[in-house]
Coordinates of C-alpha atoms and ligand atoms in Angstrom, one line a residue:
Chain E
M1 CA -17.9 34.3 -32.6
R2 CA -14.6 33.1 -31.3
V3 CA -11.7 35.4 -30.5
K4 CA -8.6 33.3 -30.6
I5 CA -6.2 34.9 -28.2
G6 CA -3.7 32.1 -27.7
G7 CA -4.0 30.2 -30.9
V8 CA -4.6 26.5 -31.0
T9 CA -2.4 23.4 -30.9
S10 CA -3.0 20.0 -32.4
L11 CA -1.2 17.0 -31.2
Q12 CA -0.5 13.4 -32.1
L13 CA 0.9 10.5 -30.1
D14 CA 2.3 7.5 -31.9
R15 CA 3.0 4.2 -30.1
V16 CA 3.9 6.0 -26.9
R17 CA 5.3 3.8 -24.1
R18 CA 6.3 4.6 -20.7
S19 CA 7.2 2.6 -17.6
F20 CA 8.7 3.4 -14.2
P21 CA 11.4 1.5 -12.4
S22 CA 10.0 -1.3 -10.3
G23 CA 6.6 -1.4 -12.0
P24 CA 4.9 -2.7 -15.0
T25 CA 4.6 -0.7 -18.2
V26 CA 2.1 2.0 -17.4
I27 CA 1.5 3.2 -21.0
E28 CA 1.8 0.7 -23.8
D29 CA 1.6 1.8 -27.4
L30 CA -0.8 4.6 -27.0
N31 CA -2.0 6.3 -30.1
L32 CA -4.0 9.5 -29.9
K33 CA -4.8 12.4 -32.1
V34 CA -6.2 15.6 -30.8
D35 CA -7.4 18.3 -33.2
A36 CA -6.6 22.0 -32.7
G37 CA -9.2 23.7 -30.5
E38 CA -10.7 20.5 -29.2
F39 CA -11.9 20.1 -25.6
L40 CA -11.0 16.5 -24.8
A41 CA -12.0 14.8 -21.6
I42 CA -9.9 11.9 -20.5
L43 CA -11.5 9.3 -18.2
G44 CA -9.9 6.1 -16.9
P45 CA -9.5 4.1 -13.7
S46 CA -7.2 5.4 -11.0
G47 CA -3.6 4.6 -11.6
C48 CA -4.0 3.8 -15.3
G49 CA -1.5 6.6 -16.3
K50 CA -3.5 9.7 -17.0
S51 CA -1.3 12.0 -15.1
T52 CA 1.8 10.4 -16.6
L53 CA 0.2 11.0 -20.1
L54 CA -0.3 14.7 -19.4
R55 CA 3.2 15.1 -18.0
M56 CA 4.6 13.6 -21.2
I57 CA 2.5 15.9 -23.4
A58 CA 3.8 18.8 -21.3
R59 CA 7.4 17.6 -21.9
L60 CA 8.0 17.2 -18.2
L61 CA 8.6 13.5 -18.7
P62 CA 10.0 11.9 -21.8
P63 CA 8.4 8.7 -23.2
D64 CA 10.4 5.5 -23.3
S65 CA 9.6 5.2 -26.9
G66 CA 7.2 6.5 -29.4
T67 CA 6.7 10.1 -30.5
I68 CA 4.6 13.0 -29.3
T69 CA 4.3 15.7 -32.0
T70 CA 2.6 19.0 -31.6
S71 CA 1.8 21.7 -34.0
P72 CA 3.2 24.3 -33.5
Q73 CA 6.3 22.4 -32.3
H74 CA 6.7 24.4 -29.1
P75 CA 3.2 25.3 -28.0
R76 CA 2.5 27.6 -25.1
T77 CA 1.5 25.0 -22.6
A78 CA -0.1 25.5 -19.2
F79 CA -0.8 22.9 -16.6
V80 CA -3.5 22.9 -13.8
F81 CA -3.1 20.3 -11.1
Q82 CA -5.6 18.6 -8.8
D83 CA -4.9 21.0 -6.0
A84 CA -4.2 24.7 -6.6
H85 CA -0.5 24.4 -5.8
L86 CA 0.1 28.1 -5.3
L87 CA 3.2 29.6 -3.7
P88 CA 1.9 30.4 -0.2
W89 CA 4.4 33.2 0.4
R90 CA 3.1 35.2 -2.6
T91 CA 0.0 37.3 -3.0
V92 CA -2.7 36.2 -5.4
L93 CA -1.4 38.7 -7.9
D94 CA 2.2 37.5 -7.7
N95 CA 1.0 33.9 -8.0
A96 CA -1.0 34.7 -11.1
A97 CA 2.0 36.6 -12.6
L98 CA 4.5 33.8 -11.8
P99 CA 4.6 32.1 -15.2
L100 CA 5.2 35.4 -17.0
E101 CA 7.8 36.3 -14.4
L102 CA 9.7 33.1 -15.0
Q103 CA 9.5 33.8 -18.7
G104 CA 11.2 37.1 -18.1
V105 CA 8.2 39.4 -18.9
G106 CA 8.6 42.9 -17.3
R107 CA 6.8 43.9 -14.2
E108 CA 4.1 46.2 -15.6
Q109 CA 3.2 43.9 -18.4
R110 CA 2.9 40.7 -16.3
Y111 CA 0.8 42.4 -13.7
A112 CA -1.5 43.8 -16.3
A113 CA -1.9 40.3 -17.8
A114 CA -2.3 38.7 -14.4
R115 CA -4.9 41.3 -13.4
A116 CA -6.9 40.7 -16.5
E117 CA -7.0 37.0 -15.9
L118 CA -7.9 37.4 -12.2
A119 CA -10.8 39.6 -13.3
Q120 CA -11.8 36.9 -15.8
V121 CA -12.1 34.3 -13.0
G122 CA -13.9 36.9 -10.7
L123 CA -11.0 37.5 -8.3
A124 CA -10.3 41.2 -9.1
D125 CA -10.7 42.3 -5.4
A126 CA -8.5 39.5 -4.0
E127 CA -5.3 40.3 -5.7
Q128 CA -3.4 41.4 -2.5
R129 CA -4.5 38.4 -0.4
Y130 CA -2.4 35.4 0.4
P131 CA -3.5 31.9 -0.5
A132 CA -4.0 31.0 3.2
Q133 CA -6.8 33.6 3.3
L134 CA -8.7 32.1 0.4
S135 CA -11.3 29.3 0.1
G136 CA -10.5 26.2 -1.9
G137 CA -12.6 27.4 -4.8
M138 CA -10.9 30.7 -4.9
R139 CA -7.5 29.1 -4.8
M140 CA -8.4 26.9 -7.7
R141 CA -9.5 30.0 -9.6
V142 CA -6.1 31.7 -8.9
S143 CA -4.5 28.5 -10.3
L144 CA -6.7 28.8 -13.4
A145 CA -5.8 32.5 -13.8
R146 CA -2.1 31.6 -13.4
A147 CA -2.5 29.0 -16.2
L148 CA -4.3 31.5 -18.5
A149 CA -1.8 34.3 -17.9
T150 CA 0.5 33.1 -20.6
S151 CA -2.3 32.8 -23.1
P152 CA -1.7 29.1 -23.6
S153 CA -2.6 27.4 -26.8
L154 CA -2.6 24.0 -25.0
L155 CA -4.2 23.7 -21.6
L156 CA -3.6 20.5 -19.6
M157 CA -5.8 19.9 -16.6
D158 CA -5.3 17.1 -14.2
E159 CA -8.5 16.6 -12.1
P160 CA -8.6 20.3 -11.4
F161 CA -12.0 20.4 -9.7
A162 CA -11.9 17.1 -7.9
A163 CA -11.3 18.6 -4.4
L164 CA -14.1 21.1 -4.6
D165 CA -17.7 21.0 -3.4
E166 CA -20.3 20.4 -6.0
I167 CA -21.8 23.9 -6.4
T168 CA -18.3 25.5 -6.7
R169 CA -17.4 22.8 -9.2
F170 CA -20.5 23.4 -11.3
N171 CA -19.8 27.1 -11.4
L172 CA -16.2 26.6 -12.3
E173 CA -17.2 24.2 -15.1
V174 CA -19.4 26.7 -16.7
Q175 CA -16.7 29.4 -16.3
L176 CA -14.1 27.1 -17.9
R177 CA -16.3 26.3 -20.8
E178 CA -17.0 30.0 -21.4
L179 CA -13.2 30.7 -21.3
W180 CA -12.6 27.9 -23.8
C181 CA -15.3 29.2 -26.1
A182 CA -13.9 32.7 -26.0
R183 CA -10.2 31.7 -26.5
G184 CA -10.3 28.6 -28.6
M185 CA -7.4 26.9 -27.0
T186 CA -6.9 23.1 -27.0
V187 CA -7.9 21.6 -23.7
L188 CA -7.1 18.1 -22.3
F189 CA -9.1 17.6 -19.2
V190 CA -8.5 14.6 -17.0
T191 CA -11.3 13.8 -14.6
H192 CA -12.8 11.0 -12.6
S193 CA -16.3 12.4 -12.9
I194 CA -18.2 11.0 -15.9
S195 CA -20.8 13.7 -15.8
E196 CA -18.2 16.4 -15.7
A197 CA -16.5 14.9 -18.7
A198 CA -19.7 14.8 -20.7
F199 CA -20.8 18.3 -19.6
L200 CA -17.6 20.0 -20.5
S201 CA -16.1 18.4 -23.5
N202 CA -16.5 18.0 -27.2
R203 CA -15.0 14.6 -27.2
A204 CA -14.4 12.1 -24.4
I205 CA -12.1 9.1 -24.3
V206 CA -11.9 6.3 -21.8
L207 CA -8.5 4.6 -21.1
A208 CA -7.9 1.0 -20.1
R209 CA -6.7 0.0 -16.7
R210 CA -3.8 -2.0 -18.1
G211 CA -1.6 -0.4 -20.8
C212 CA -3.7 2.8 -21.0
A213 CA -5.1 2.0 -24.5
V214 CA -8.1 4.1 -25.7
I215 CA -11.1 1.8 -25.3
L216 CA -13.8 4.4 -26.1
D217 CA -13.6 7.5 -28.1
R218 CA -16.8 9.5 -28.5
P219 CA -17.7 13.0 -29.8
I220 CA -20.0 14.8 -27.4
D221 CA -22.4 16.6 -29.6
L222 CA -24.2 19.0 -27.3
P223 CA -24.8 22.7 -27.9
A224 CA -21.7 24.8 -27.8
E225 CA -23.0 26.9 -24.9
R226 CA -23.2 24.8 -21.8
T227 CA -25.2 26.2 -19.0
H228 CA -26.6 24.7 -15.8
A229 CA -29.9 24.0 -17.6
L230 CA -28.0 21.4 -19.7
R231 CA -27.4 19.3 -16.6
S232 CA -30.8 17.8 -16.7
D233 CA -30.9 17.4 -20.5
P234 CA -31.6 13.8 -21.6
R235 CA -28.9 14.1 -24.4
L236 CA -26.3 14.7 -21.7
G237 CA -27.8 11.7 -19.8
A238 CA -27.3 9.5 -22.9
H239 CA -23.6 10.4 -23.1
I240 CA -23.1 9.8 -19.5
Q241 CA -24.8 6.4 -19.8
E242 CA -22.4 5.4 -22.6
L243 CA -19.3 6.6 -20.9
F244 CA -20.4 4.9 -17.7
A245 CA -20.9 1.6 -19.5
A246 CA -17.4 1.7 -20.9
M247 CA -15.9 2.6 -17.5
E248 CA -17.8 -0.2 -15.8
E249 CA -16.4 -2.8 -18.2
E250 CA -12.9 -1.9 -17.1
Chain X
M1 CA 0.0 39.6 27.7
I2 CA -0.8 39.0 31.3
K3 CA -2.2 35.5 30.4
R4 CA 1.2 34.7 28.8
V5 CA 3.5 36.1 31.4
L6 CA 1.6 35.1 34.6
P7 CA 1.5 31.3 34.4
P8 CA 5.3 30.8 33.9
S9 CA 6.1 33.5 36.5
I10 CA 4.4 31.6 39.3
P11 CA 6.6 28.5 39.4
L12 CA 9.7 30.8 38.9
L13 CA 8.8 32.9 41.9
A14 CA 8.1 29.8 43.9
V15 CA 11.4 28.3 43.1
I16 CA 13.3 31.5 44.0
A17 CA 11.4 31.8 47.3
L18 CA 12.1 28.1 48.1
M19 CA 15.8 28.5 47.3
E20 CA 16.0 31.5 49.6
V21 CA 14.3 29.8 52.4
A22 CA 16.0 26.4 52.0
V23 CA 19.5 27.9 52.1
R24 CA 18.7 30.3 54.9
Q25 CA 17.2 27.6 57.0
G26 CA 20.3 25.5 56.4
W27 CA 18.4 22.7 54.6
V28 CA 20.9 23.1 51.8
A29 CA 24.5 24.1 52.3
S30 CA 25.3 27.6 51.0
Y31 CA 28.5 26.5 49.4
L32 CA 26.4 24.2 47.1
V33 CA 23.6 26.5 46.3
P34 CA 23.6 30.3 46.9
T35 CA 20.5 32.2 47.9
P36 CA 19.0 34.2 45.1
T37 CA 19.8 37.4 47.0
A38 CA 23.5 36.3 47.1
I39 CA 23.4 35.8 43.3
L40 CA 21.9 39.3 42.9
K41 CA 24.6 40.7 45.2
A42 CA 27.4 39.0 43.2
M43 CA 25.9 40.4 40.0
V44 CA 25.9 43.9 41.3
E45 CA 29.4 43.6 42.8
S46 CA 31.0 42.1 39.7
R47 CA 28.8 44.0 37.3
V48 CA 31.7 45.4 35.2
E49 CA 33.5 42.1 34.9
L50 CA 30.3 40.2 34.2
A51 CA 29.2 42.8 31.6
E52 CA 32.5 42.6 29.8
A53 CA 32.3 38.8 29.9
F54 CA 28.7 38.8 28.7
L55 CA 29.7 41.0 25.7
K56 CA 32.6 38.8 24.8
T57 CA 30.5 35.6 25.0
S58 CA 27.8 37.3 23.0
A59 CA 30.3 38.2 20.3
G60 CA 31.7 34.7 20.2
A61 CA 28.4 33.0 20.1
L62 CA 26.9 35.4 17.5
L63 CA 29.9 35.1 15.2
G64 CA 29.9 31.3 15.5
F65 CA 26.1 31.2 14.9
A66 CA 26.5 33.5 11.9
L67 CA 29.1 31.3 10.4
S68 CA 26.9 28.2 11.0
T69 CA 24.0 29.9 9.3
V70 CA 26.0 30.9 6.2
G71 CA 28.0 27.7 6.1
G72 CA 25.2 25.4 7.0
I73 CA 22.8 26.8 4.4
S74 CA 25.5 26.8 1.7
A75 CA 26.4 23.2 2.5
A76 CA 22.8 22.2 2.3
V77 CA 22.3 23.9 -1.1
L78 CA 25.4 22.1 -2.3
L79 CA 24.3 18.7 -0.9
S80 CA 20.8 19.1 -2.4
S81 CA 22.1 19.9 -5.9
S82 CA 23.0 16.3 -6.7
R83 CA 22.3 12.8 -5.3
T84 CA 25.9 11.8 -5.8
I85 CA 27.3 14.7 -3.8
Q86 CA 24.7 14.0 -1.1
R87 CA 25.6 10.3 -0.9
S88 CA 29.3 11.1 -0.8
F89 CA 29.3 13.8 1.9
Y90 CA 26.2 13.7 4.0
P91 CA 27.3 10.6 6.0
Y92 CA 30.3 12.6 7.1
A93 CA 28.2 15.5 8.2
V94 CA 26.2 13.1 10.3
F95 CA 29.4 11.5 11.7
F96 CA 30.9 14.9 12.4
Q97 CA 27.9 15.7 14.6
T98 CA 28.5 12.8 16.8
V99 CA 32.0 13.9 17.7
P100 CA 31.8 15.3 21.3
I101 CA 32.8 19.0 21.3
I102 CA 34.3 18.8 24.8
A103 CA 36.7 16.2 23.4
M104 CA 37.5 18.4 20.5
A105 CA 37.9 21.7 22.3
P106 CA 41.6 21.2 23.3
L107 CA 42.3 20.6 19.6
L108 CA 40.7 23.9 18.7
V109 CA 43.0 25.7 21.1
I110 CA 46.0 24.0 19.4
W111 CA 44.7 25.1 16.0
F112 CA 43.4 28.6 16.8
G113 CA 45.3 29.6 20.0
Y114 CA 43.7 31.2 23.1
G115 CA 41.0 33.8 22.7
M116 CA 38.2 34.6 20.4
R117 CA 39.1 32.4 17.4
T118 CA 38.8 29.2 19.5
V119 CA 35.5 30.4 21.0
V120 CA 34.0 31.2 17.5
A121 CA 35.3 27.9 16.1
S122 CA 33.7 26.0 19.0
A123 CA 30.4 27.7 18.7
F124 CA 30.4 27.1 14.9
V125 CA 31.3 23.4 15.2
V126 CA 28.5 22.6 17.6
S127 CA 25.8 24.6 15.9
I128 CA 26.3 23.9 12.1
F129 CA 24.8 20.4 11.9
P130 CA 21.2 21.2 12.7
V131 CA 21.3 24.0 10.1
I132 CA 22.6 21.6 7.4
A133 CA 20.2 18.9 8.3
N134 CA 17.0 21.0 8.5
T135 CA 17.8 23.1 5.4
L136 CA 18.6 20.0 3.4
T137 CA 15.3 18.4 4.4
G138 CA 13.5 21.6 3.5
L139 CA 15.2 21.9 0.1
L140 CA 14.5 18.2 -0.8
S141 CA 10.8 18.3 0.1
T142 CA 9.7 20.8 -2.5
D143 CA 6.3 20.1 -3.9
P144 CA 6.9 18.0 -7.1
A145 CA 3.9 19.8 -8.8
L146 CA 5.5 23.1 -8.2
R147 CA 8.8 21.8 -9.6
D148 CA 6.9 20.7 -12.7
L149 CA 5.4 24.2 -12.9
F150 CA 8.8 25.9 -12.8
Q151 CA 10.2 23.5 -15.3
L152 CA 7.2 24.0 -17.6
Y153 CA 7.9 27.7 -17.8
G154 CA 11.6 27.2 -18.4
A155 CA 13.0 28.4 -15.0
S156 CA 16.7 27.8 -14.6
R157 CA 18.1 25.8 -11.6
R158 CA 19.2 29.1 -10.0
V159 CA 15.8 30.7 -10.4
T160 CA 14.1 27.6 -9.1
L161 CA 16.3 27.6 -6.1
F162 CA 15.7 31.2 -5.2
K163 CA 12.1 31.5 -6.1
L164 CA 10.8 28.1 -5.1
R165 CA 13.0 25.7 -3.2
F166 CA 14.5 28.3 -0.8
P167 CA 11.3 30.1 0.3
A168 CA 9.5 26.7 0.5
A169 CA 12.3 25.5 2.9
L170 CA 12.2 28.6 5.0
P171 CA 10.1 27.2 7.9
Q172 CA 12.6 24.2 8.2
I173 CA 15.6 26.5 7.9
L174 CA 14.3 28.6 10.8
T175 CA 13.7 25.5 12.8
G176 CA 17.4 24.6 12.2
L177 CA 18.5 28.1 13.2
R178 CA 16.4 27.9 16.4
I179 CA 18.2 24.8 17.5
A180 CA 21.5 26.1 16.4
S181 CA 21.1 29.4 18.4
G182 CA 21.0 27.5 21.7
L183 CA 23.9 25.2 20.7
A184 CA 26.0 28.2 19.6
V185 CA 25.9 29.6 23.2
I186 CA 26.8 26.2 24.6
G187 CA 29.7 25.9 22.1
A188 CA 30.9 29.4 22.9
I189 CA 31.0 28.7 26.7
V190 CA 32.8 25.4 26.2
G191 CA 35.3 27.2 24.0
E192 CA 35.8 29.8 26.7
F193 CA 36.5 27.1 29.4
I194 CA 39.6 26.4 27.4
G195 CA 40.1 29.5 25.3
G196 CA 40.0 31.5 28.5
Q197 CA 37.6 34.5 28.2
G198 CA 34.0 35.6 28.6
L199 CA 31.4 34.0 30.8
G200 CA 33.0 30.5 30.5
S201 CA 36.2 31.8 32.0
V202 CA 34.3 33.6 34.8
V203 CA 32.6 30.3 35.7
D204 CA 35.9 28.5 35.6
V205 CA 37.7 31.0 37.8
A206 CA 34.8 31.4 40.3
R207 CA 34.7 27.7 40.6
T208 CA 38.3 27.5 41.7
Q209 CA 37.5 30.3 44.3
Q210 CA 34.4 28.4 45.6
R211 CA 32.3 31.4 44.6
V212 CA 29.0 29.5 43.8
D213 CA 27.1 32.8 43.8
K214 CA 29.3 34.1 40.9
V215 CA 29.1 30.8 39.0
F216 CA 25.3 31.1 39.2
A217 CA 25.3 34.7 38.1
A218 CA 27.4 33.8 35.1
V219 CA 25.3 30.8 34.2
L220 CA 22.2 33.0 34.5
L221 CA 23.7 35.5 32.1
A222 CA 24.6 32.7 29.6
S223 CA 21.0 31.6 29.7
V224 CA 19.8 35.1 29.1
L225 CA 22.1 35.2 26.0
G226 CA 20.6 31.9 24.7
L227 CA 17.1 33.2 25.3
A228 CA 17.8 36.4 23.5
L229 CA 19.2 34.6 20.4
F230 CA 16.2 32.3 20.5
G231 CA 13.9 35.2 20.7
L232 CA 15.6 36.9 17.8
I233 CA 15.0 33.8 15.6
N234 CA 11.4 33.7 16.7
L235 CA 11.0 37.3 15.7
I236 CA 12.5 36.8 12.3
S237 CA 10.3 33.7 11.9
A238 CA 7.1 35.7 12.9
I239 CA 7.9 38.4 10.4
T240 CA 8.8 36.3 7.5
L241 CA 6.2 33.5 7.9
R242 CA 3.4 35.6 9.3
R243 CA 1.3 35.7 6.1
W244 CA 1.6 32.2 4.9
H245 CA 2.8 29.6 7.3
A246 CA 0.5 27.8 9.7
S247 CA 3.1 27.9 12.4
E248 CA 2.9 31.6 12.7
Q249 CA -0.9 32.0 12.3
S250 CA -3.0 32.0 15.4
Ligands
ATP1 N1 7.4 9.1 -10.6 C1 7.0 7.9 -10.6 N2 7.7 6.9 -10.2 C2 7.3 5.6 -10.1 N3 6.0 5.2 -10.5 C3 5.2 6.2 -10.9 C4 5.6 7.6 -11.0 N4 4.6 8.3 -11.4 C5 3.6 7.4 -11.6 N5 3.9 6.2 -11.3 C6 3.1 4.9 -11.5 O1 2.5 5.0 -12.7 C7 1.1 4.5 -12.6 C8 0.2 5.6 -13.2 O2 0.3 6.7 -12.4 P1 -0.5 8.1 -12.8 O3 -0.3 9.0 -11.7 O4 -0.2 8.5 -14.2 O5 -2.0 7.5 -12.8 P2 -3.4 8.3 -12.9 O6 -4.2 7.6 -14.0 O7 -3.1 9.7 -13.0 O8 -4.1 7.9 -11.5 P3 -5.1 8.8 -10.7 O9 -6.4 8.8 -11.4 O10 -5.2 8.1 -9.3 O11 -4.5 10.2 -10.6 C9 0.9 4.3 -11.2 O12 0.9 2.9 -11.0 C10 2.0 4.9 -10.4 O13 2.3 4.2 -9.3
MG2 MG1 -3.4 11.4 -11.7

């Protein structure tokens, strides 16, 4: 039973290249196809170009050559960074409502949407607090609520839980997975944690250190509902083994 | 409160007592250093003249400071808007700062004549640079992830300036203003030495009359003015940054 709030986006990258001045080509002829509604985990060694890839997909950075096509052409995109990156001078509510404010949505409407998302991530009573008064996990949840407030059809996440303690991270993973099940958006999730990639996604890819080519592309066929019980499941272990082997070869 | 007031009061009282004793005992000649009681007497005797001078100097320093604030922040916004503008003009702002104001003051009189306009110009010229420099640093060090976020949601340059770069730079802007407030008082006094009014003129005239007590009284009042301005900026800083900046959280 999937209620599709934000709709879904599919995307395709054809021979995408990108380099930076004073450096070798970071991404060389990358081809990648992501189906609508997929939860794709992206693994790869540090510095291989994962963040660059996400920024290009978000149209924050143009590729040097090659094409990135999405369907619809202008998807509602949201981005979650490694750290929460909230505006410290704004309350939790005003932070969550920021994207809608920037898009010109009226006060009542954007607060209503932001409140709904804050409730979703369990922060309903914290809306008048300031980021400095929150724990790291709470800040990340505000960041998540901010991303969800626009009902994105494409959610790009760049190591969002890397800075959190394990218990907080485990809980947020389950929560994110539930949100994805309920909304059916397309998620691209960059992570350094192999077990996190396998636990969360429906498909995982491993990128090469040089040139950022896809060296492993595997569906993760685990039950749709992912709970903590799954963490000790041997099927998850098998996926982790396979991803780990590919990472180690790099 | 007592803990904050008591420690700095002890050395102050000690110095006052020492001055009194040293001059009375003839260890220091009274035409070099007056006794604190003589300063107090001079203050009471010349209270009308000193009060008028104090108000004049306050007006000159405040006006110059206000112009620096507005001018310095505007200049920094302009400089931060493009690398080319910054490369073309910022070196001159730095150079301008190295021109000694004492050497320029006679020029100001030629341009602006005797009186308030020279005083204001002098206060402005000395105090604008720290506002430009600190504001510019603040505006240029916006978190790149937050800039990405604003771009992602289609915020215009103007909206990004007012909702992101400006508030993020506020702590640095206030640091600039704190430095500028002290300099504005110095600039005003220098302007008054030549422009002929206010506390600067009182000092100048009292010097020719060998009235060290009156010089000290005027200098003391000038310091009080500097402290008051500094306190004002600290108050503004405490109010605006209270909720979110580490510098104002105990
Ligand atoms: N704005 C930039 N200017 C110059 N070089 C850059 C820029 N952004 C990224 N790079 C370079 O591109 C390469 C890939 O960077 P990127 O941040 O995409 O890697 P990453 O895979 O996300 O790494 P990590 O896992 O450590 O986050 C790095 O070598 C980096 O130095
Ligand atoms: Mg990265």
